[in-house]
């Protein structure tokens, strides 16, 4: 049986159509309730992000420090012999390429594009059952700045070096350059249930989904499988939309990122008539501007795992500006989240709980619809409350997390199972 015949499941709940002012899109064929699964699919190709190669199983995406390493390419890791065997049909061509450039590891987009090429060469009809074939994907080459095009040329050179073979057999209309551009504009970051990015995947039919800053759908992943769910009641023939960017950002940030990465100016209702910025940017502008401008430094400390320095920097910002900038300000909220993370990493759980609790009102304010980020924040705070011994409050917060997750993740998601187990623990302790 061909891989393409079992990879995706296109539900009768949606259809492709021409969305006015947007081009191709997807719309509902019937009424869809919040939490209802609309579509699920395995990727046509997937790669683990470079920074997680040493700690993530290529097959099941579980994490660990003592994973088995491919003896030939010395790059791919597996949690078991079974996972290694399961990955070999896809990995064997990639393995030779990784050996060819060892010890260098190409960028994520180059490795993903190579995997797509391997799939298309071995099965030219691999995307024939998709609603949107790869050749139809937009590359936006003509809209790219000269600087971005030059960067793409360099990636294309890297791809050709990596492949070290003739790719002239690609389907008509595709060449390495245009395929790279299509991948960069249409691939999805694949994350675990707690929204930690793991890698990149291409899900062709899902590239039809247009953007809205208040989407009616969200994507979640179980390992590599994408699941699209409704977060609001969707009427027949209503367009299905996701957010391409962090909706917990002011309008200018959202529009800038969308223009830079996806080459369009967002004209959604929220951007066109956005009162939420008044809340997102609450407080004295001169003070929250200082916080905003400090965020890149905080991210550098986080990336370098300098947790003590990150904690000190966050505490200094909060101490200096919290009287003039409320917790609902999105820049202050990012600082609170970073401080919570650093405290958890440093095993300072009581302090983490203090700052985590401060985020919950802001999250509820900024996420009027069920959203995975809100669910995960509730879960983190609930775990801290449980650890601190406040079982009654933990049970309430776990319940709130469950109420959001059953919509965003689905009741069969592993993280929802964990929340149910935690709820049962709290209830048992209170008896």
CSV table of C-alpha atoms in Angstrom, one decimal:
chain,number,residue,atom,x,y,z
A,1,UNK,CA,0.0,0.0,0.0
A,2,UNK,CA,1.4,3.4,-0.9
A,3,UNK,CA,2.4,5.7,1.9
A,4,UNK,CA,0.2,8.5,0.4
A,5,UNK,CA,-3.0,6.3,0.7
A,6,UNK,CA,-2.7,6.1,4.5
A,7,UNK,CA,-0.9,9.3,5.5
A,8,UNK,CA,-3.8,11.7,5.6
A,9,UNK,CA,-7.4,11.7,6.5
A,10,UNK,CA,-9.3,14.4,4.7
A,11,UNK,CA,-12.6,14.8,6.6
A,12,UNK,CA,-15.9,15.6,4.9
A,13,UNK,CA,-16.2,18.5,7.3
A,14,UNK,CA,-14.3,20.8,5.1
A,15,UNK,CA,-13.7,21.8,1.4
A,16,UNK,CA,-11.3,23.9,-0.6
A,17,UNK,CA,-12.6,27.2,-1.9
A,18,UNK,CA,-11.6,30.6,-3.1
A,19,UNK,CA,-11.6,33.0,-0.2
A,20,UNK,CA,-12.4,36.6,-1.2
A,21,UNK,CA,-9.2,38.7,-1.1
A,22,UNK,CA,-7.1,35.8,0.1
A,23,UNK,CA,-7.0,33.2,-2.6
A,24,UNK,CA,-7.3,29.5,-1.8
A,25,UNK,CA,-8.8,28.6,1.6
A,26,UNK,CA,-10.7,26.0,3.5
A,27,UNK,CA,-14.3,26.2,4.7
A,28,UNK,CA,-16.7,24.2,6.8
A,29,UNK,CA,-19.3,22.0,5.0
A,30,UNK,CA,-21.5,21.7,8.1
A,31,UNK,CA,-21.7,23.1,11.6
A,32,UNK,CA,-18.7,22.3,13.7
A,33,UNK,CA,-18.7,22.4,17.5
A,34,UNK,CA,-15.9,23.6,19.7
A,35,UNK,CA,-13.4,20.9,20.3
A,36,UNK,CA,-14.5,18.8,17.3
A,37,UNK,CA,-11.8,17.2,15.3
A,38,UNK,CA,-11.9,18.6,11.7
A,39,UNK,CA,-8.8,17.0,10.2
A,40,UNK,CA,-5.8,14.8,11.1
A,41,UNK,CA,-2.7,13.9,9.1
A,42,UNK,CA,0.8,12.6,9.2
A,43,UNK,CA,3.3,14.9,7.5
A,44,UNK,CA,4.5,14.3,3.9
A,45,UNK,CA,8.0,14.9,5.5
A,46,UNK,CA,9.3,15.9,8.9
A,47,UNK,CA,12.6,16.6,10.5
A,48,UNK,CA,13.7,17.1,14.1
A,49,UNK,CA,15.1,20.6,14.8
A,50,UNK,CA,18.9,20.8,14.8
A,51,UNK,CA,19.1,21.9,18.5
A,52,UNK,CA,17.1,18.8,19.5
A,53,UNK,CA,18.9,16.2,17.4
A,54,UNK,CA,20.9,14.8,20.3
A,55,UNK,CA,18.0,14.6,22.7
A,56,UNK,CA,15.0,13.6,20.6
A,57,UNK,CA,14.0,10.2,19.1
A,58,UNK,CA,13.6,10.7,15.4
A,59,UNK,CA,10.6,8.3,15.3
A,60,UNK,CA,8.4,8.8,18.4
A,61,UNK,CA,9.9,12.3,19.4
A,62,UNK,CA,10.4,11.2,23.0
A,63,UNK,CA,13.2,13.0,24.8
A,64,UNK,CA,16.2,11.5,26.6
A,65,UNK,CA,19.9,11.9,27.4
A,66,UNK,CA,21.1,8.4,26.5
A,67,UNK,CA,19.5,7.8,23.1
A,68,UNK,CA,20.9,5.3,20.6
A,69,UNK,CA,22.9,7.0,17.8
A,70,UNK,CA,23.0,6.0,14.2
A,71,UNK,CA,26.4,4.5,13.8
A,72,UNK,CA,26.7,5.7,10.2
A,73,UNK,CA,25.6,9.4,10.1
A,74,UNK,CA,26.2,9.9,13.9
A,75,UNK,CA,23.4,12.5,13.8
A,76,UNK,CA,20.1,10.8,14.2
A,77,UNK,CA,19.0,9.5,17.6
A,78,UNK,CA,16.5,6.8,18.7
A,79,UNK,CA,15.0,5.7,22.0
A,80,UNK,CA,15.0,2.0,21.0
A,81,UNK,CA,16.1,-0.5,18.4
A,82,UNK,CA,12.4,-0.7,17.3
A,83,UNK,CA,12.2,3.0,16.6
A,84,UNK,CA,15.5,2.9,14.7
A,85,UNK,CA,14.2,0.0,12.5
A,86,UNK,CA,11.0,1.9,12.0
A,87,UNK,CA,12.8,5.0,10.8
A,88,UNK,CA,15.2,3.3,8.5
A,89,UNK,CA,13.1,3.3,5.2
A,90,UNK,CA,13.0,7.1,5.5
A,91,UNK,CA,16.4,7.6,7.0
A,92,UNK,CA,18.5,5.5,4.7
A,93,UNK,CA,18.8,8.2,1.9
A,94,UNK,CA,19.1,11.0,4.5
A,95,UNK,CA,21.8,9.0,6.3
A,96,UNK,CA,24.1,9.1,3.2
A,97,UNK,CA,23.6,12.9,2.9
A,98,UNK,CA,24.4,13.4,6.6
A,99,UNK,CA,27.6,11.3,6.2
A,100,UNK,CA,28.6,13.4,3.2
A,101,UNK,CA,28.6,16.7,5.2
A,102,UNK,CA,29.6,15.4,8.6
A,103,UNK,CA,30.3,16.9,11.1
A,104,UNK,CA,28.2,19.8,9.8
A,105,UNK,CA,24.4,19.6,10.0
A,106,UNK,CA,22.4,21.5,7.5
A,107,UNK,CA,19.7,23.9,8.6
A,108,UNK,CA,16.2,22.6,9.4
A,109,UNK,CA,14.7,23.9,6.2
A,110,UNK,CA,17.4,22.3,4.1
A,111,UNK,CA,16.9,18.9,5.8
A,112,UNK,CA,13.1,19.1,5.5
A,113,UNK,CA,13.3,20.0,1.9
A,114,UNK,CA,15.7,17.1,1.2
A,115,UNK,CA,13.2,14.7,2.9
A,116,UNK,CA,10.4,16.1,0.7
A,117,UNK,CA,12.6,15.4,-2.4
A,118,UNK,CA,13.3,11.9,-1.3
A,119,UNK,CA,9.5,11.3,-0.8
A,120,UNK,CA,8.6,12.8,-4.2
A,121,UNK,CA,11.4,10.8,-6.0
A,122,UNK,CA,10.3,7.5,-4.4
A,123,UNK,CA,6.6,8.2,-4.9
A,124,UNK,CA,5.8,11.0,-7.3
A,125,UNK,CA,2.1,10.8,-6.4
A,126,UNK,CA,2.8,11.2,-2.7
A,127,UNK,CA,0.7,14.3,-2.4
A,128,UNK,CA,-2.0,13.3,-4.9
A,129,UNK,CA,-4.6,12.7,-2.1
A,130,UNK,CA,-4.0,16.1,-0.6
A,131,UNK,CA,-6.4,19.0,-1.2
A,132,UNK,CA,-3.4,21.2,-2.1
A,133,UNK,CA,-0.4,19.7,-4.0
A,134,UNK,CA,3.2,20.9,-3.3
A,135,UNK,CA,3.4,22.3,-6.9
A,136,UNK,CA,0.4,24.5,-6.0
A,137,UNK,CA,2.0,25.9,-2.9
A,138,UNK,CA,3.0,29.6,-3.1
A,139,UNK,CA,6.7,30.3,-3.0
A,140,UNK,CA,6.5,34.1,-2.8
A,141,UNK,CA,9.8,34.4,-4.6
A,142,UNK,CA,8.8,37.5,-6.5
A,143,UNK,CA,7.8,39.2,-3.3
A,144,UNK,CA,11.0,38.5,-1.4
A,145,UNK,CA,13.5,41.2,-0.6
A,146,UNK,CA,16.9,41.0,-2.3
A,147,UNK,CA,18.4,40.1,1.0
A,148,UNK,CA,16.0,37.2,1.5
A,149,UNK,CA,16.6,35.9,-2.0
A,150,UNK,CA,20.3,35.9,-1.4
A,151,UNK,CA,19.8,33.9,1.7
A,152,UNK,CA,17.6,31.5,-0.2
A,153,UNK,CA,20.4,31.1,-2.9
A,154,UNK,CA,22.8,30.2,-0.1
A,155,UNK,CA,20.4,27.6,1.3
A,156,UNK,CA,19.9,26.2,-2.2
A,157,UNK,CA,23.7,25.8,-2.6
A,158,UNK,CA,23.7,24.0,0.8
A,159,UNK,CA,20.9,21.8,-0.3
A,160,UNK,CA,22.7,20.7,-3.5
A,161,UNK,CA,25.9,20.0,-1.6
A,162,UNK,CA,23.9,18.0,1.0
A,163,UNK,CA,22.1,15.9,-1.7
A,164,UNK,CA,25.2,15.4,-3.8
A,165,UNK,CA,23.0,14.0,-6.5
A,166,UNK,CA,20.9,14.9,-9.5
A,167,UNK,CA,17.4,16.2,-8.6
A,168,UNK,CA,16.3,16.7,-12.2
A,169,UNK,CA,13.6,14.1,-11.7
A,170,UNK,CA,11.5,16.4,-9.5
A,171,UNK,CA,7.9,16.9,-10.6
A,172,UNK,CA,7.3,19.5,-13.3
A,173,UNK,CA,7.2,23.0,-11.9
A,174,UNK,CA,9.5,22.2,-9.0
A,175,UNK,CA,13.2,22.9,-8.7
A,176,UNK,CA,15.4,23.1,-5.6
A,177,UNK,CA,15.1,26.9,-5.3
A,178,UNK,CA,11.3,27.1,-5.6
A,179,UNK,CA,10.8,24.0,-3.4
A,180,UNK,CA,12.9,25.6,-0.7
A,181,UNK,CA,10.9,28.8,-0.9
A,182,UNK,CA,7.6,26.8,-0.8
A,183,UNK,CA,8.8,24.8,2.3
A,184,UNK,CA,9.9,28.0,4.2
A,185,UNK,CA,6.5,29.6,3.6
A,186,UNK,CA,4.3,26.6,4.2
A,187,UNK,CA,5.9,24.3,6.8
A,188,UNK,CA,4.7,24.1,10.4
A,189,UNK,CA,6.6,24.0,13.6
A,190,UNK,CA,5.7,20.7,15.3
A,191,UNK,CA,5.4,21.0,19.0
A,192,UNK,CA,4.6,18.7,21.9
A,193,UNK,CA,1.5,19.0,24.1
A,194,UNK,CA,3.1,21.7,26.2
A,195,UNK,CA,4.0,23.7,23.1
A,196,UNK,CA,7.7,23.0,23.1
A,197,UNK,CA,8.9,23.0,19.5
A,198,UNK,CA,10.4,19.7,18.4
A,199,UNK,CA,10.8,20.1,14.6
A,200,UNK,CA,9.3,21.0,11.2
A,201,UNK,CA,6.8,19.3,9.1
A,202,UNK,CA,5.0,19.8,5.8
A,203,UNK,CA,1.2,19.0,5.8
A,204,UNK,CA,0.2,20.1,2.3
A,205,UNK,CA,-3.6,20.3,2.8
A,206,UNK,CA,-3.2,22.5,5.9
A,207,UNK,CA,-1.3,25.1,3.9
A,208,UNK,CA,-4.7,26.1,2.5
A,209,UNK,CA,-5.6,27.5,5.9
A,210,UNK,CA,-5.6,31.2,6.0
A,211,UNK,CA,-4.6,33.4,8.9
A,212,UNK,CA,-6.8,35.3,11.4
A,213,UNK,CA,-5.6,37.0,14.6
A,214,UNK,CA,-8.7,35.6,16.3
A,215,UNK,CA,-8.8,32.1,14.7
A,216,UNK,CA,-11.6,29.6,14.9
A,217,UNK,CA,-9.3,26.6,14.8
A,218,UNK,CA,-6.1,25.5,16.4
A,219,UNK,CA,-3.5,22.8,15.5
A,220,UNK,CA,-2.1,20.4,18.0
A,221,UNK,CA,0.3,17.4,17.5
A,222,UNK,CA,0.5,13.9,18.9
A,223,UNK,CA,4.0,13.0,18.0
A,224,UNK,CA,4.1,14.0,14.3
A,225,UNK,CA,0.4,13.7,13.6
A,226,UNK,CA,-1.3,17.0,13.2
A,227,UNK,CA,-4.9,17.5,14.5
A,228,UNK,CA,-7.0,20.5,13.6
A,229,UNK,CA,-9.8,21.3,16.0
A,230,UNK,CA,-12.4,24.0,16.2
A,231,UNK,CA,-12.2,26.4,19.2
A,232,UNK,CA,-15.5,28.2,18.5
A,233,UNK,CA,-18.8,27.1,16.9
A,234,UNK,CA,-18.3,27.3,13.2
A,235,UNK,CA,-21.2,27.7,10.8
A,236,UNK,CA,-21.6,25.9,7.5
A,237,UNK,CA,-19.5,27.5,4.7
A,238,UNK,CA,-17.6,29.7,7.3
A,239,UNK,CA,-13.9,29.9,6.5
A,240,UNK,CA,-11.5,27.9,8.7
A,241,UNK,CA,-8.6,30.0,10.0
A,242,UNK,CA,-5.6,29.5,12.2
A,243,UNK,CA,-3.1,32.1,13.5
A,244,UNK,CA,0.3,32.1,11.8
A,245,UNK,CA,1.7,34.2,14.6
A,246,UNK,CA,1.6,34.7,18.4
A,247,UNK,CA,-1.8,36.2,19.1
A,248,UNK,CA,-0.5,37.4,22.4
A,249,UNK,CA,1.3,40.2,20.6
A,250,UNK,CA,0.3,43.8,19.8
A,251,UNK,CA,-1.0,44.5,16.3
A,252,UNK,CA,2.2,46.1,15.0
A,253,UNK,CA,4.3,43.0,16.0
A,254,UNK,CA,1.8,40.6,14.4
A,255,UNK,CA,1.6,42.6,11.2
A,256,UNK,CA,5.4,42.9,11.0
A,257,UNK,CA,6.0,39.2,11.4
A,258,UNK,CA,3.3,38.3,9.0
A,259,UNK,CA,4.6,40.6,6.3
A,260,UNK,CA,8.2,39.5,6.8
A,261,UNK,CA,7.5,35.7,6.8
A,262,UNK,CA,4.3,35.3,4.8
A,263,UNK,CA,4.3,38.5,2.7
A,264,UNK,CA,0.9,39.9,3.4
A,265,UNK,CA,-0.6,42.8,5.4
A,266,UNK,CA,-3.1,41.4,7.9
A,267,UNK,CA,-6.5,43.0,7.4
A,268,UNK,CA,-8.5,40.8,9.8
A,269,UNK,CA,-11.1,42.4,12.1
A,270,UNK,CA,-8.8,42.4,15.1
A,271,UNK,CA,-6.1,44.2,13.3
A,272,UNK,CA,-8.4,46.6,11.5
A,273,UNK,CA,-10.4,47.6,14.6
A,274,UNK,CA,-8.3,46.5,17.5
A,275,UNK,CA,-9.2,47.6,21.0
A,276,UNK,CA,-7.2,44.8,22.6
A,277,UNK,CA,-4.0,46.8,22.1
A,278,UNK,CA,-5.3,49.2,24.8
A,279,UNK,CA,-5.1,46.3,27.3
A,280,UNK,CA,-2.0,44.6,25.8
A,281,UNK,CA,-0.1,47.9,26.1
A,282,UNK,CA,-1.5,49.1,29.4
A,283,UNK,CA,0.5,51.3,31.7
A,284,UNK,CA,3.0,54.0,31.1
A,285,UNK,CA,4.5,53.7,27.6
A,286,UNK,CA,7.9,55.1,28.7
A,287,UNK,CA,8.1,52.2,31.2
A,288,UNK,CA,6.8,49.3,29.1
A,289,UNK,CA,9.1,50.4,26.3
A,290,UNK,CA,12.0,49.7,28.6
A,291,UNK,CA,10.6,46.2,29.3
A,292,UNK,CA,10.0,45.6,25.6
A,293,UNK,CA,13.5,46.6,24.7
A,294,UNK,CA,14.9,44.2,27.4
A,295,UNK,CA,13.2,41.1,26.0
A,296,UNK,CA,15.9,40.2,23.4
A,297,UNK,CA,18.5,40.1,26.3
A,298,UNK,CA,16.2,37.9,28.3
A,299,UNK,CA,15.8,35.6,25.4
A,300,UNK,CA,19.6,35.4,25.0
A,301,UNK,CA,20.0,34.4,28.6
A,302,UNK,CA,17.2,31.8,28.2
A,303,UNK,CA,18.8,30.4,25.1
A,304,UNK,CA,22.2,30.2,26.9
A,305,UNK,CA,20.5,28.5,29.9
A,306,UNK,CA,21.9,31.2,32.2
A,307,UNK,CA,19.0,30.8,34.6
A,308,UNK,CA,20.4,32.7,37.6
A,309,UNK,CA,21.1,35.7,35.5
A,310,UNK,CA,17.7,35.4,33.8
A,311,UNK,CA,16.0,35.3,37.2
A,312,UNK,CA,17.9,38.4,38.4
A,313,UNK,CA,17.2,40.4,35.2
A,314,UNK,CA,13.5,39.6,35.3
A,315,UNK,CA,13.2,40.4,39.0
A,316,UNK,CA,15.0,43.7,38.4
A,317,UNK,CA,12.5,44.7,35.6
A,318,UNK,CA,9.5,43.7,37.6
A,319,UNK,CA,10.8,45.5,40.7
A,320,UNK,CA,11.5,48.7,38.7
A,321,UNK,CA,8.3,48.9,36.6
A,322,UNK,CA,5.4,46.9,38.1
A,323,UNK,CA,4.0,50.0,39.8
A,324,UNK,CA,3.6,51.6,36.4
A,325,UNK,CA,3.0,48.6,34.2
A,326,UNK,CA,0.2,46.1,35.0
A,327,UNK,CA,0.7,42.3,34.7
A,328,UNK,CA,-1.8,42.4,31.7
A,329,UNK,CA,0.8,44.3,29.6
A,330,UNK,CA,2.1,41.7,27.2
A,331,UNK,CA,5.7,42.7,27.7
A,332,UNK,CA,5.4,42.5,31.5
A,333,UNK,CA,3.6,39.1,31.0
A,334,UNK,CA,6.6,37.8,29.0
A,335,UNK,CA,8.9,38.8,31.8
A,336,UNK,CA,6.7,37.0,34.4
A,337,UNK,CA,6.7,33.9,32.3
A,338,UNK,CA,10.5,34.0,31.9
A,339,UNK,CA,10.9,34.5,35.6
A,340,UNK,CA,8.5,31.6,36.3
A,341,UNK,CA,10.6,29.4,34.0
A,342,UNK,CA,13.8,30.3,35.6
A,343,UNK,CA,12.5,29.7,39.1
A,344,UNK,CA,11.1,26.2,38.1
A,345,UNK,CA,14.5,25.3,36.6
A,346,UNK,CA,16.3,26.5,39.7
A,347,UNK,CA,13.8,24.4,41.8
A,348,UNK,CA,12.4,27.5,43.5
A,349,UNK,CA,8.9,26.3,43.3
A,350,UNK,CA,7.2,28.6,45.8
A,351,UNK,CA,8.6,31.7,44.1
A,352,UNK,CA,7.6,30.3,40.7
A,353,UNK,CA,4.1,29.9,42.0
A,354,UNK,CA,4.0,33.5,43.1
A,355,UNK,CA,4.8,34.8,39.7
A,356,UNK,CA,2.8,32.1,37.8
A,357,UNK,CA,-0.3,33.0,39.7
A,358,UNK,CA,0.1,36.6,38.5
A,359,UNK,CA,-0.1,35.5,34.9
A,360,UNK,CA,-3.5,33.7,35.0
A,361,UNK,CA,-5.7,36.8,35.0
A,362,UNK,CA,-3.8,38.2,32.1
A,363,UNK,CA,-4.0,35.0,30.1
A,364,UNK,CA,-7.8,34.8,30.7
A,365,UNK,CA,-8.1,38.4,29.5
A,366,UNK,CA,-6.1,38.0,26.3
A,367,UNK,CA,-7.4,34.6,25.3
A,368,UNK,CA,-11.2,35.0,24.9
A,369,UNK,CA,-11.4,31.6,23.1
A,370,UNK,CA,-9.9,28.3,24.2
A,371,UNK,CA,-6.2,28.4,23.4
A,372,UNK,CA,-3.4,25.9,24.0
A,373,UNK,CA,-1.1,28.5,25.6
A,374,UNK,CA,-3.8,29.3,28.2
A,375,UNK,CA,-4.3,25.6,28.9
A,376,UNK,CA,-0.5,25.0,29.4
A,377,UNK,CA,-0.1,28.0,31.7
A,378,UNK,CA,-3.0,26.7,33.8
A,379,UNK,CA,-1.4,23.3,33.9
A,380,UNK,CA,2.0,24.7,35.0
A,381,UNK,CA,0.4,26.7,37.8
A,382,UNK,CA,-1.8,23.8,38.9
A,383,UNK,CA,1.3,21.6,39.3
A,384,UNK,CA,3.0,24.2,41.4
A,385,UNK,CA,-0.1,24.6,43.6
A,386,UNK,CA,-0.2,20.8,44.0
A,387,UNK,CA,3.5,20.6,44.9
A,388,UNK,CA,3.0,23.4,47.5
A,389,UNK,CA,0.3,21.5,49.2
A,390,UNK,CA,-2.7,23.7,48.2
A,391,UNK,CA,-4.6,20.7,46.9
A,392,UNK,CA,-8.0,22.5,46.8
A,393,UNK,CA,-6.8,25.3,44.7
A,394,UNK,CA,-4.8,22.9,42.5
A,395,UNK,CA,-7.9,20.9,41.8
A,396,UNK,CA,-9.7,24.0,40.7
A,397,UNK,CA,-6.8,25.0,38.4
A,398,UNK,CA,-6.4,21.5,37.0
A,399,UNK,CA,-10.2,21.6,36.2
A,400,UNK,CA,-9.8,24.9,34.4
A,401,UNK,CA,-6.9,23.5,32.4
A,402,UNK,CA,-9.0,20.4,31.5
A,403,UNK,CA,-11.9,22.6,30.4
A,404,UNK,CA,-9.6,24.4,27.9
A,405,UNK,CA,-7.6,21.3,26.8
A,406,UNK,CA,-10.6,19.2,26.0
A,407,UNK,CA,-11.3,21.8,23.3
A,408,UNK,CA,-7.8,22.6,22.1
A,409,UNK,CA,-6.0,19.2,22.6
A,410,UNK,CA,-8.9,16.8,22.5
A,411,UNK,CA,-9.9,14.4,25.2
A,412,UNK,CA,-7.7,11.6,23.8
A,413,UNK,CA,-4.5,13.7,23.9
A,414,UNK,CA,-1.7,12.4,26.3
A,415,UNK,CA,-1.5,15.7,28.1
A,416,UNK,CA,-5.2,15.6,28.8
A,417,UNK,CA,-4.7,12.1,30.3
A,418,UNK,CA,-2.1,13.6,32.5
A,419,UNK,CA,-4.4,16.3,33.7
A,420,UNK,CA,-7.1,13.8,34.5
A,421,UNK,CA,-4.6,11.8,36.5
A,422,UNK,CA,-3.6,14.9,38.5
A,423,UNK,CA,-7.2,15.7,39.1
A,424,UNK,CA,-7.8,12.2,40.4
A,425,UNK,CA,-4.8,12.6,42.7
A,426,UNK,CA,-6.2,15.9,44.1
A,427,UNK,CA,-9.6,14.4,44.7
A,428,UNK,CA,-8.1,11.4,46.4
A,429,UNK,CA,-6.0,13.6,48.7
A,430,UNK,CA,-9.0,15.6,49.7
A,431,UNK,CA,-11.1,12.6,50.8
